[in-house]
PDB file of C-alpha atoms in Angstrom:
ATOM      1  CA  UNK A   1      59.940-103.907  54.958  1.00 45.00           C
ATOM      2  CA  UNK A   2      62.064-102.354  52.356  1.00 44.00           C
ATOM      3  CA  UNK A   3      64.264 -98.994  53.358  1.00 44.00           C
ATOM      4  CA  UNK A   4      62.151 -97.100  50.812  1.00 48.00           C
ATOM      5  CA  UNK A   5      58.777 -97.698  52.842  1.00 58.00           C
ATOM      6  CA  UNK A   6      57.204 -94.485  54.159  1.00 65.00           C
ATOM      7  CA  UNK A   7      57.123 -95.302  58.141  1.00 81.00           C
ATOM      8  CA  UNK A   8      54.095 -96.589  59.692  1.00 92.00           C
ATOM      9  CA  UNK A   9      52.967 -94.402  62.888  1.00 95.00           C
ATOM     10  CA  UNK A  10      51.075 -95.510  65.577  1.00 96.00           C
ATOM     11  CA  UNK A  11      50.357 -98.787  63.519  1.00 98.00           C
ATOM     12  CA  UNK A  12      52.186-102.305  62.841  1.00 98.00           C
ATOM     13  CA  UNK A  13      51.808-103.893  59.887  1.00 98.00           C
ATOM     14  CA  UNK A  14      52.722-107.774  59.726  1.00 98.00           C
ATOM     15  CA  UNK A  15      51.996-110.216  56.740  1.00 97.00           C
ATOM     16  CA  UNK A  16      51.515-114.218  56.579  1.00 97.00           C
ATOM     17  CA  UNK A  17      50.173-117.013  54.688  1.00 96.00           C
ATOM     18  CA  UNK A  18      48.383-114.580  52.772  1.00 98.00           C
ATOM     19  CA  UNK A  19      46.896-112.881  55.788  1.00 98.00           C
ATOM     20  CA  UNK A  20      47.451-108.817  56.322  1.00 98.00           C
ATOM     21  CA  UNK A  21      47.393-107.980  60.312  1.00 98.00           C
ATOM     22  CA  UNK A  22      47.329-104.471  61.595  1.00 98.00           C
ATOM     23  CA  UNK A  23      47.607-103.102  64.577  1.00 98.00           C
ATOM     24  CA  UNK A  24      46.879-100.341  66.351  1.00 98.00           C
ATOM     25  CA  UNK A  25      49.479 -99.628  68.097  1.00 98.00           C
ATOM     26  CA  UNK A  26      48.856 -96.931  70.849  1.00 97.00           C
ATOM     27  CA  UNK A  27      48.214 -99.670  73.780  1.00 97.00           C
ATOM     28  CA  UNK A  28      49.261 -96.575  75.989  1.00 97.00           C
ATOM     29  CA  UNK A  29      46.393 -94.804  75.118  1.00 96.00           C
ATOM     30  CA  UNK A  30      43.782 -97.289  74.199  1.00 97.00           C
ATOM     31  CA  UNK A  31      44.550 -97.210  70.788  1.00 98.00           C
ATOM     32  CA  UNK A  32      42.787 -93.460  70.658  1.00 96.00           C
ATOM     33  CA  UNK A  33      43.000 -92.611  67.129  1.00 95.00           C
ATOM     34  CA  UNK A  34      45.541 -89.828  66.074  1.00 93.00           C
ATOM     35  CA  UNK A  35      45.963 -88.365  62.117  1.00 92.00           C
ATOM     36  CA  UNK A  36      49.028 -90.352  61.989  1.00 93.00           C
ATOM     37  CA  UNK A  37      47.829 -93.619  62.672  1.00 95.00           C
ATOM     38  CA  UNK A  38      44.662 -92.208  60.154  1.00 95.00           C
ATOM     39  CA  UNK A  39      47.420 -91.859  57.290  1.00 95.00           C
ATOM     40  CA  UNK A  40      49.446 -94.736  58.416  1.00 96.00           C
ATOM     41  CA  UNK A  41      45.865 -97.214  58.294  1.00 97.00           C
ATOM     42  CA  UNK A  42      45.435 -95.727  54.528  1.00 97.00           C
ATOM     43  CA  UNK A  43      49.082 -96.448  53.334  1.00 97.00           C
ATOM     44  CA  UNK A  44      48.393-100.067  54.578  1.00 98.00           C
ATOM     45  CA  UNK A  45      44.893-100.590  53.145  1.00 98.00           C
ATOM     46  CA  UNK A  46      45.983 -99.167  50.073  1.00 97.00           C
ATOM     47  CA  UNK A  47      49.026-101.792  50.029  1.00 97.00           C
ATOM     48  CA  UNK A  48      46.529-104.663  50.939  1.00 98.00           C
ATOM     49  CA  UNK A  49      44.237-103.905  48.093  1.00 98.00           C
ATOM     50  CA  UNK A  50      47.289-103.977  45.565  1.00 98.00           C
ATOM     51  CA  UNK A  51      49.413-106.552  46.688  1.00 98.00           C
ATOM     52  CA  UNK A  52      48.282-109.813  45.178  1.00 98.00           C
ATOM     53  CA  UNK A  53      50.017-111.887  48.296  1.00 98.00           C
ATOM     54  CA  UNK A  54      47.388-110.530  50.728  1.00 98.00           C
ATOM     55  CA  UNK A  55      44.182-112.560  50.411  1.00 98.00           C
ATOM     56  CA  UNK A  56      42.464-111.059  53.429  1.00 98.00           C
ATOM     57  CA  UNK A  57      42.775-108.323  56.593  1.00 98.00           C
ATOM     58  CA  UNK A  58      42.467-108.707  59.756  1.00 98.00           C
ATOM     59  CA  UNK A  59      42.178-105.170  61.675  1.00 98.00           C
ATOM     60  CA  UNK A  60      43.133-104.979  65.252  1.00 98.00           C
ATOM     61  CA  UNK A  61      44.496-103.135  68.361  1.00 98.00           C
ATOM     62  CA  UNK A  62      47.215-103.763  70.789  1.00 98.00           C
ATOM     63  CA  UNK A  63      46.682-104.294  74.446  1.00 98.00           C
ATOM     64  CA  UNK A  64      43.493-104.437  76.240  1.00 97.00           C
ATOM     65  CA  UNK A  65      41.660-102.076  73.777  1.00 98.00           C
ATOM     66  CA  UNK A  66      40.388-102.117  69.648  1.00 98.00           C
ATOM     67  CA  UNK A  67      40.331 -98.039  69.801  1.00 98.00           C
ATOM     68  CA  UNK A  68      38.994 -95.562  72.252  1.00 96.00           C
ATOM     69  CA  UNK A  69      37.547 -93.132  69.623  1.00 94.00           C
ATOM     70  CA  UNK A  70      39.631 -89.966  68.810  1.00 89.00           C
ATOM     71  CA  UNK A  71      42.362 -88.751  70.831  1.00 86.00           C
ATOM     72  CA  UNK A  72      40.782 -85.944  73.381  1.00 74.00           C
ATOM     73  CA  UNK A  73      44.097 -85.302  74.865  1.00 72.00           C
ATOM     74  CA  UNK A  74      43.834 -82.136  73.461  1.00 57.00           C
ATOM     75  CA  UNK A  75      40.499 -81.172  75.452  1.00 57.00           C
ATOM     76  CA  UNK A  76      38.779 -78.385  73.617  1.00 52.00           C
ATOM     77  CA  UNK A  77      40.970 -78.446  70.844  1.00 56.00           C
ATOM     78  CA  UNK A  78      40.116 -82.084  69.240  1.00 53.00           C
ATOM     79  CA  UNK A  79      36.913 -81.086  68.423  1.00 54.00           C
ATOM     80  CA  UNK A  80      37.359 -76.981  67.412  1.00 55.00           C
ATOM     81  CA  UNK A  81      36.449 -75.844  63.754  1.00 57.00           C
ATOM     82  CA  UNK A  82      38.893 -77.288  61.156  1.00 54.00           C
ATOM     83  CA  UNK A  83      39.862 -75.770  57.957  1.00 54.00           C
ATOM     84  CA  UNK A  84      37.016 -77.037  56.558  1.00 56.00           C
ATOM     85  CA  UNK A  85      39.051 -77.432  53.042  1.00 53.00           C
ATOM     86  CA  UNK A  86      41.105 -80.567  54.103  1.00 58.00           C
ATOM     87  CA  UNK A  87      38.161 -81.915  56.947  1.00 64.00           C
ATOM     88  CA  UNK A  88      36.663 -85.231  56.168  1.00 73.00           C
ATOM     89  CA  UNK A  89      34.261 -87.166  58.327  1.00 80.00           C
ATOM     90  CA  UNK A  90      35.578 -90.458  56.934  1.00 80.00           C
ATOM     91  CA  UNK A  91      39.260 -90.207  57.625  1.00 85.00           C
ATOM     92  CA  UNK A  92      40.815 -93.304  56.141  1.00 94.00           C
ATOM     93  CA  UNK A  93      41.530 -93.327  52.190  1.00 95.00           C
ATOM     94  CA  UNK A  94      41.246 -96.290  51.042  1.00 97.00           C
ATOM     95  CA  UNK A  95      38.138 -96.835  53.825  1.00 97.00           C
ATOM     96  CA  UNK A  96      38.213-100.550  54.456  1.00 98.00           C
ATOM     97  CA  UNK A  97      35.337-101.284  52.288  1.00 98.00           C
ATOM     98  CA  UNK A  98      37.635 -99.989  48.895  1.00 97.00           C
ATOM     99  CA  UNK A  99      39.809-102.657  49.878  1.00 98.00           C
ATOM    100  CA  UNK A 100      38.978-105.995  47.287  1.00 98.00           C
ATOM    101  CA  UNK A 101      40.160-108.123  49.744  1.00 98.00           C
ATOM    102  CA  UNK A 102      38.047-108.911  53.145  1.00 98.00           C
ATOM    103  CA  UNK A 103      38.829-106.916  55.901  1.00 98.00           C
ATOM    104  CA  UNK A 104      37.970-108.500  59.407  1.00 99.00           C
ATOM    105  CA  UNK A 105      37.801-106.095  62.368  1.00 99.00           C
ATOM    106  CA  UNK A 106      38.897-107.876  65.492  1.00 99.00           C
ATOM    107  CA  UNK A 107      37.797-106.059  67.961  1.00 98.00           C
ATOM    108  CA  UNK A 108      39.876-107.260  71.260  1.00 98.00           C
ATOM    109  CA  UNK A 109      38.629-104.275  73.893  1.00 98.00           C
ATOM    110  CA  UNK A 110      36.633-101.280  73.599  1.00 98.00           C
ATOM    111  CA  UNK A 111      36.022 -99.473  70.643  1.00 98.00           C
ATOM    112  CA  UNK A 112      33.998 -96.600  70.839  1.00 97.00           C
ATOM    113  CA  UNK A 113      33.472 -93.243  69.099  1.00 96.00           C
ATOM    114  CA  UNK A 114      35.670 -93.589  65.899  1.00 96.00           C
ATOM    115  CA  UNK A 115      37.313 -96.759  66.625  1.00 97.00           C
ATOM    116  CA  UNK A 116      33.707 -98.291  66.704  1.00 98.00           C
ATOM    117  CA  UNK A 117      32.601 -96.468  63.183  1.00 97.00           C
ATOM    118  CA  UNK A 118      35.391 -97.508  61.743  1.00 97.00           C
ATOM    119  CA  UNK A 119      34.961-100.980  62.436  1.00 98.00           C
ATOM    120  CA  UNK A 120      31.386-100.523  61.035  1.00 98.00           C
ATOM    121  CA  UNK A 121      33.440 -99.807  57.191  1.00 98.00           C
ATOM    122  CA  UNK A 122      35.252-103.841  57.853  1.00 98.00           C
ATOM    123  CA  UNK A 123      33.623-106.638  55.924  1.00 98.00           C
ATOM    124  CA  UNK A 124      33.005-108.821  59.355  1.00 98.00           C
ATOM    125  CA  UNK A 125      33.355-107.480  63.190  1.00 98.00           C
ATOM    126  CA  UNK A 126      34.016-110.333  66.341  1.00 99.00           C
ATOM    127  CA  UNK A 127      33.776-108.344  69.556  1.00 98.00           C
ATOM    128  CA  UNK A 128      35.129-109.652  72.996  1.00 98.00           C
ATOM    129  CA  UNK A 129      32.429-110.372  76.030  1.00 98.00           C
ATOM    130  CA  UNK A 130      34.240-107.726  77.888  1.00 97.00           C
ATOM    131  CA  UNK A 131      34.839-105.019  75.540  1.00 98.00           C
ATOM    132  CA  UNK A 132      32.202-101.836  75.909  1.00 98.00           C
ATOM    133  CA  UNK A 133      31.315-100.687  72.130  1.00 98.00           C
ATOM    134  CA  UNK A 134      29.342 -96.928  71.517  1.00 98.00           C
ATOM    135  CA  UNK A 135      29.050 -94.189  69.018  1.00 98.00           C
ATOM    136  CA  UNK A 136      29.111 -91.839  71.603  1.00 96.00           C
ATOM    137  CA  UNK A 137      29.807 -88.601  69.376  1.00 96.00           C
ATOM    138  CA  UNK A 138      26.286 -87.004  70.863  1.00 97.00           C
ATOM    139  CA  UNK A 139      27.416 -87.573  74.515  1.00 96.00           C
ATOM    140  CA  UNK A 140      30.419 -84.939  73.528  1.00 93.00           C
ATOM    141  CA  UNK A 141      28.920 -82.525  71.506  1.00 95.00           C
ATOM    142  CA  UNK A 142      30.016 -83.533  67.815  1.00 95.00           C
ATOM    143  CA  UNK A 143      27.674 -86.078  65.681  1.00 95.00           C
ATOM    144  CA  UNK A 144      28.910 -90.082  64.025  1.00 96.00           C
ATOM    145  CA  UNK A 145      30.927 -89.812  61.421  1.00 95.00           C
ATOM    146  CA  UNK A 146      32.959 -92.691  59.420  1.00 96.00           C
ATOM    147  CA  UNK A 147      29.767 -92.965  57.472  1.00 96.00           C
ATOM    148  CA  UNK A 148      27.613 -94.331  60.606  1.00 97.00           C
ATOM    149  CA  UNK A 149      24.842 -93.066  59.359  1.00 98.00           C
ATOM    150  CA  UNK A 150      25.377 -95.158  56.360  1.00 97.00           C
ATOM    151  CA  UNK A 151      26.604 -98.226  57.653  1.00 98.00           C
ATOM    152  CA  UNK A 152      25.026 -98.434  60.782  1.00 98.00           C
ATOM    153  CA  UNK A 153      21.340 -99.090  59.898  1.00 98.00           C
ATOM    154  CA  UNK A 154      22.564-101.495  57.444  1.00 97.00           C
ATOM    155  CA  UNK A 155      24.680-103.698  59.583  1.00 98.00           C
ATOM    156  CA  UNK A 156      21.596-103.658  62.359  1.00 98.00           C
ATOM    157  CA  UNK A 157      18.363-102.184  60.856  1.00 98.00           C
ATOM    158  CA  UNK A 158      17.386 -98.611  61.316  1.00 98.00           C
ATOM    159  CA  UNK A 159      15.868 -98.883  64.596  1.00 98.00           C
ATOM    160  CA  UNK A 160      19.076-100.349  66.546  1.00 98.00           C
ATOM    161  CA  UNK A 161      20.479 -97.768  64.525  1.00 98.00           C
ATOM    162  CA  UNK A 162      18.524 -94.988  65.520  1.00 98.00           C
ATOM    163  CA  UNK A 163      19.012 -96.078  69.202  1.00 98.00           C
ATOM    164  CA  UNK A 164      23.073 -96.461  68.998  1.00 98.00           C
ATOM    165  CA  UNK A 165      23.395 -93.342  67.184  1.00 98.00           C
ATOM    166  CA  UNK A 166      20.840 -90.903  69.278  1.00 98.00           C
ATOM    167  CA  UNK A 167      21.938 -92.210  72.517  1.00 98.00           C
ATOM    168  CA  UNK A 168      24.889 -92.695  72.404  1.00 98.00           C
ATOM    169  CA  UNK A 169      24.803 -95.509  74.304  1.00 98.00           C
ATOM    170  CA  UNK A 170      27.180 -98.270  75.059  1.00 98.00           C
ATOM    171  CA  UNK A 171      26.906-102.476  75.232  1.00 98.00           C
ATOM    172  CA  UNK A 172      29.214-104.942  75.880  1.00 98.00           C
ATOM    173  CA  UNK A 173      30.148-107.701  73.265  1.00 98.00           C
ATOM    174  CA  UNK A 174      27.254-110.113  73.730  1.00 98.00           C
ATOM    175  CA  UNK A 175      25.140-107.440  72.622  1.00 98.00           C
ATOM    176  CA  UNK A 176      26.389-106.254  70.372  1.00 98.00           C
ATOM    177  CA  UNK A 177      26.581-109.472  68.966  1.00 98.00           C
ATOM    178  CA  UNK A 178      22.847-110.046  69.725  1.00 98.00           C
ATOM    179  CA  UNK A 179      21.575-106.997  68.298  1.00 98.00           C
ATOM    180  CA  UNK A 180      23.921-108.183  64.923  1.00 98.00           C
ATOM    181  CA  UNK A 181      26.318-105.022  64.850  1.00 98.00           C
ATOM    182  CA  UNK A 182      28.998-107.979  64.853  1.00 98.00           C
ATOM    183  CA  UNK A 183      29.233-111.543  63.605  1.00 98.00           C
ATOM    184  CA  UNK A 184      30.149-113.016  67.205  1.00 98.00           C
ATOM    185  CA  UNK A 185      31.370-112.171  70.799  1.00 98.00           C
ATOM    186  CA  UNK A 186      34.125-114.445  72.306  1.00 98.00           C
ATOM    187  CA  UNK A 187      36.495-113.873  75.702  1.00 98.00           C
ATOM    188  CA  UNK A 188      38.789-111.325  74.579  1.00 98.00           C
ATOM    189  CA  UNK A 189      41.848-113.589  74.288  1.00 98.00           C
ATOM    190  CA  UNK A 190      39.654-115.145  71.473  1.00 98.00           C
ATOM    191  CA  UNK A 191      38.664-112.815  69.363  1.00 98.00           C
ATOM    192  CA  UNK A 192      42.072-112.601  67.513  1.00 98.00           C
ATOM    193  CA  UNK A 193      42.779-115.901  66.754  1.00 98.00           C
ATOM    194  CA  UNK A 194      39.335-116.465  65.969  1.00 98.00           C
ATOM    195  CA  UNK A 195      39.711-113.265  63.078  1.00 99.00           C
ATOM    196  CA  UNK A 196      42.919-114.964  61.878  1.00 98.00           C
ATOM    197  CA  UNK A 197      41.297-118.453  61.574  1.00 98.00           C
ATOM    198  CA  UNK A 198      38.491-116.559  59.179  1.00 98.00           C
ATOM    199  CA  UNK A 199      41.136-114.760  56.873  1.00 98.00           C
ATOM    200  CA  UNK A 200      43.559-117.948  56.873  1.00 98.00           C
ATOM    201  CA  UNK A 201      39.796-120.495  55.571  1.00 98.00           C
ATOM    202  CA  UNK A 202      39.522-117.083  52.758  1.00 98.00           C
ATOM    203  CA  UNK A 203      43.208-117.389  51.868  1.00 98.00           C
ATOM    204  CA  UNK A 204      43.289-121.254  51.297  1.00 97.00           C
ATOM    205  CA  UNK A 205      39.473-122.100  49.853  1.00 97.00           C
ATOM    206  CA  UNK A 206      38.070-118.506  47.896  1.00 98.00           C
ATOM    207  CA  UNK A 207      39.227-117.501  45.027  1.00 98.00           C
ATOM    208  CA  UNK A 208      40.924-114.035  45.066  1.00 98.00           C
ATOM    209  CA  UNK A 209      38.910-112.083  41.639  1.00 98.00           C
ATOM    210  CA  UNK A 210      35.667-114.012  42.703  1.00 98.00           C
ATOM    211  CA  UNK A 211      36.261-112.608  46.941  1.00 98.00           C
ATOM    212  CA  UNK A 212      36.780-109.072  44.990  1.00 98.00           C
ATOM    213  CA  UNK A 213      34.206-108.824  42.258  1.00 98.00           C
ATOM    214  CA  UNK A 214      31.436-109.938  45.387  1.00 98.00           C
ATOM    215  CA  UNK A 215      32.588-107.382  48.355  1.00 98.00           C
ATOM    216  CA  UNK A 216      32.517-104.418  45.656  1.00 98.00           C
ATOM    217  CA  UNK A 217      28.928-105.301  44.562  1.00 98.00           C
ATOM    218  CA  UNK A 218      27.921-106.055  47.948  1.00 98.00           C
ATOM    219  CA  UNK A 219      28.734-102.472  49.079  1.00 98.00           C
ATOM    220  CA  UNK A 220      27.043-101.191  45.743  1.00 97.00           C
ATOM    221  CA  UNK A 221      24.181-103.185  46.463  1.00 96.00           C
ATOM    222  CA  UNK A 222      22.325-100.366  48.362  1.00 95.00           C
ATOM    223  CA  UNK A 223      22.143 -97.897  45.620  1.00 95.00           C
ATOM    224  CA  UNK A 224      21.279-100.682  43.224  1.00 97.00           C
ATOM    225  CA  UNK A 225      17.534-101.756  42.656  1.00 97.00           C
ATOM    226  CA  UNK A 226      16.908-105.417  42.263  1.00 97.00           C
ATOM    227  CA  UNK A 227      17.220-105.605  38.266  1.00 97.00           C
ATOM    228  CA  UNK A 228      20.493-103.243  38.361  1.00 97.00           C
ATOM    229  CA  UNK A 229      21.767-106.256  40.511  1.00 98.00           C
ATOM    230  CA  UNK A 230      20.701-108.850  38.327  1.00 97.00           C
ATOM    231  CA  UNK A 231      22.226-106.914  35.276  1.00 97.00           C
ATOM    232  CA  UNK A 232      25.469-106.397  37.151  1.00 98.00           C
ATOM    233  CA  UNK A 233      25.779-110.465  38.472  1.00 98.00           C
ATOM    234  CA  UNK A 234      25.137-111.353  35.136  1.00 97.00           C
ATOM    235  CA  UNK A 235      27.872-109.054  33.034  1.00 97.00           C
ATOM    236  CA  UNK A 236      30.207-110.091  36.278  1.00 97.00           C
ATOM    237  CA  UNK A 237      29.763-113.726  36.291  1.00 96.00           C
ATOM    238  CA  UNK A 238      30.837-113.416  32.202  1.00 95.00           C
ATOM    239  CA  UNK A 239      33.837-111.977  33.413  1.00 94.00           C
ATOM    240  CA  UNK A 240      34.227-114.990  36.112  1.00 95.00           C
ATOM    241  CA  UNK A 241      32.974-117.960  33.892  1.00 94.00           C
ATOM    242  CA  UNK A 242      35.617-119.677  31.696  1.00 84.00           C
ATOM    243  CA  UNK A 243      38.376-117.935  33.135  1.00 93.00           C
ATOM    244  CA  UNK A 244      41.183-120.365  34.831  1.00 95.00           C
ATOM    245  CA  UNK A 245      39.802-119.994  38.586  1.00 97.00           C
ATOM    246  CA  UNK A 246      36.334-121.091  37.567  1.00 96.00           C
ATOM    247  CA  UNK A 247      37.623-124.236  35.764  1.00 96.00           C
ATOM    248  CA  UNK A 248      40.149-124.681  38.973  1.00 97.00           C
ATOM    249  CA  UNK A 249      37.993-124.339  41.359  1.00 97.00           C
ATOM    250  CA  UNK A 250      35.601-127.157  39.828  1.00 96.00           C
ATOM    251  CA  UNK A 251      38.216-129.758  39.289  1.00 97.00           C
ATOM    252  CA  UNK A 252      39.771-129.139  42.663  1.00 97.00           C
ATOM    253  CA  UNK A 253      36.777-129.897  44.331  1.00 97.00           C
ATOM    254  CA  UNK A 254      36.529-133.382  42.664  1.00 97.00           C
ATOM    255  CA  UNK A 255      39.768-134.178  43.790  1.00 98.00           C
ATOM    256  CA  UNK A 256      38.837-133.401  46.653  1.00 97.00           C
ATOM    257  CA  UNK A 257      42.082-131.150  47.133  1.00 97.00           C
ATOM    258  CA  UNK A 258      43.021-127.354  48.033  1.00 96.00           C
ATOM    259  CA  UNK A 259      41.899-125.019  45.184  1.00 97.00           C
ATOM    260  CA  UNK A 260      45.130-123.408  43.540  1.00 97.00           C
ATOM    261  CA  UNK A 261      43.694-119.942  42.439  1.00 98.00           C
ATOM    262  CA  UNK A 262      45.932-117.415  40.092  1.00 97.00           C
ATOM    263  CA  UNK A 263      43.645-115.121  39.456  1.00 96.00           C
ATOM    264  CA  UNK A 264      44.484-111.274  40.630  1.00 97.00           C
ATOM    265  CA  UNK A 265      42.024-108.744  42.173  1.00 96.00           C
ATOM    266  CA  UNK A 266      44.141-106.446  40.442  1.00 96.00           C
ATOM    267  CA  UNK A 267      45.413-107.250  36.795  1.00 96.00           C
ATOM    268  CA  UNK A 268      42.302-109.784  36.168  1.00 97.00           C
ATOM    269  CA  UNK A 269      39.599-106.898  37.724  1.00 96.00           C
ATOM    270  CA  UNK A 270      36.845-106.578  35.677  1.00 96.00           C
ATOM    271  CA  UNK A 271      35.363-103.520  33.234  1.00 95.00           C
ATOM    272  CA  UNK A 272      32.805-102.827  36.251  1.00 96.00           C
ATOM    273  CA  UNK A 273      28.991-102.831  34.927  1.00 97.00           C
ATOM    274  CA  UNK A 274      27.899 -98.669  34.645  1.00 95.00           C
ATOM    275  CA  UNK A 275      24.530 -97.921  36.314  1.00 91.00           C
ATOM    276  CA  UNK A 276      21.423 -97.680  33.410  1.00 82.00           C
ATOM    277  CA  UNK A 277      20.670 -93.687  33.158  1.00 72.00           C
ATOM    278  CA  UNK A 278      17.269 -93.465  35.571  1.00 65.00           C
ATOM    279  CA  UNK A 279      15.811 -91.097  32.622  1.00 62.00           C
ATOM    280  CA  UNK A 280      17.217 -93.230  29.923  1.00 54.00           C
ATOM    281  CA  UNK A 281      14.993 -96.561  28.668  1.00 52.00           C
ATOM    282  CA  UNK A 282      18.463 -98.597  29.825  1.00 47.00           C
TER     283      UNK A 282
END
């Protein structure tokens, strides 16, 4: 990058054919998860979501492991009472779910504690066979954070959830695949190039304003009822229709060629639909 780029701890950031990877990059320690590498992940998310060259993210760690949770090297310490002023539960601004492009978590190894709830705020998890993947916060005395208690039941219903979360359990990749907390489990060498192949068919087929506009009402959707959604496709999809992609992205598929999309997430984004006032008769 360019001299005047703040210095990414603890994380690498590479970019390519319109695909975003990031690293952890404490192999060392399995990834554990330190505030630099918390600050460093924002910086990068935040550059994703801006940079019109990045059509999709693909979230990762290096070595054998995704992330083993938060760093307890510092025993008693990691979890005493913070100033509560500057203490958030969720501690990556943008979270990957602000981000308007897809972000894929590929997790290679273990991911447990944080490193798993923080894959729970990614668009799409693939978890290796081998990997071992927990919210274990109960097992050392603290409680999920990373919104868990948000994303979890929605990702695998409220009774996995309730199980995961109050146990503390862990299960290897197969089930977490089979009880839907991710999309697939594959041998560990796979799971990368498998979460590249995903953001590389994004970056060549979707459209980049169409990819955005969906992922942000998709994570409104839970706070919406079903006529708030229909109101808020609708005033979207006037947005969408008429505009260059839309007539694109017809006429490419009868000539049976690749789509060329210039639409931006971020000088094309949308007046986003307000919520009706509940006491109001909107």
């Amino acid at each position: 990058g360019s001299m005047d780029e703040p210095v990414l701890r603890d994380l690498r950031f590479e970019q390519r054919d319109g695909v975003a990877l990031l690293t952890l990059d404490r192999p060392e320690k399995l990834n554990a998860f330190t505030g630099p590498m918390g600050q460093s992940l924002g910086r990068a998310l935040a550059r994703c979501d801006a940079d019109d060259a990045v059509r999709a993210v693909v979230l990762t760690g290096a070595g054998r492991a995704f992330c083993a949770g938060a760093d307890l090297g510092a025993g008693a310490e990691t979890f005493a009472r913070r100033d509560t002023s500057g203490f958030s539960a969720t501690p990556v601004h943008p979270a990957p779910w602000d981000v308007r492009k897809p972000v894929i978590a590929a997790l290679n190894g273990h991911a447990v504690g944080l490193g798993l709830t923080l894959a729970l705020q990614c668009d799409v998890r693939i978890v290796a066979d081998e990997g071992r993947y927990g919210v274990l916060q109960v097992r050392r005395g603290v409680m999920p954070d990373a919104c868990a208690h948000w994303t979890l039941p929605r990702i695998v219903g409220f009774e996995r959830a309730a199980w995961l979360l109050l146990t503390g359990t862990q299960v290897d990749g197969r089930q977490a695949a089979a009880l839907g907390l991710a999309l697939r489990s594959l041998p560990a060498a796979q799971v990368l190039p498998a979460a590249l192949e995903m953001a590389q068919e994004i970056a060549r087929h979707t459209a980049p304003l169409s990819v955005a506009v969906t992922k942000r009402l998709l994570w409104q959707s839970p706070a919406l009822d079903r006529a708030e959604t229909e109101r808020f496709e609708t005033e979207l999809h006037h947005h969408l229709r008429g505009a260059p992609d839309a007539r694109e992205g017809a006429i490419a598929y009868l000539e049976r060629r690749l789509p060329r999309f210039t639409s931006s997430a971020v000088r094309d984004w949308p007046a986003w639909p307000r919520r009706s006032d509940p006491d109001g008769d909107g």
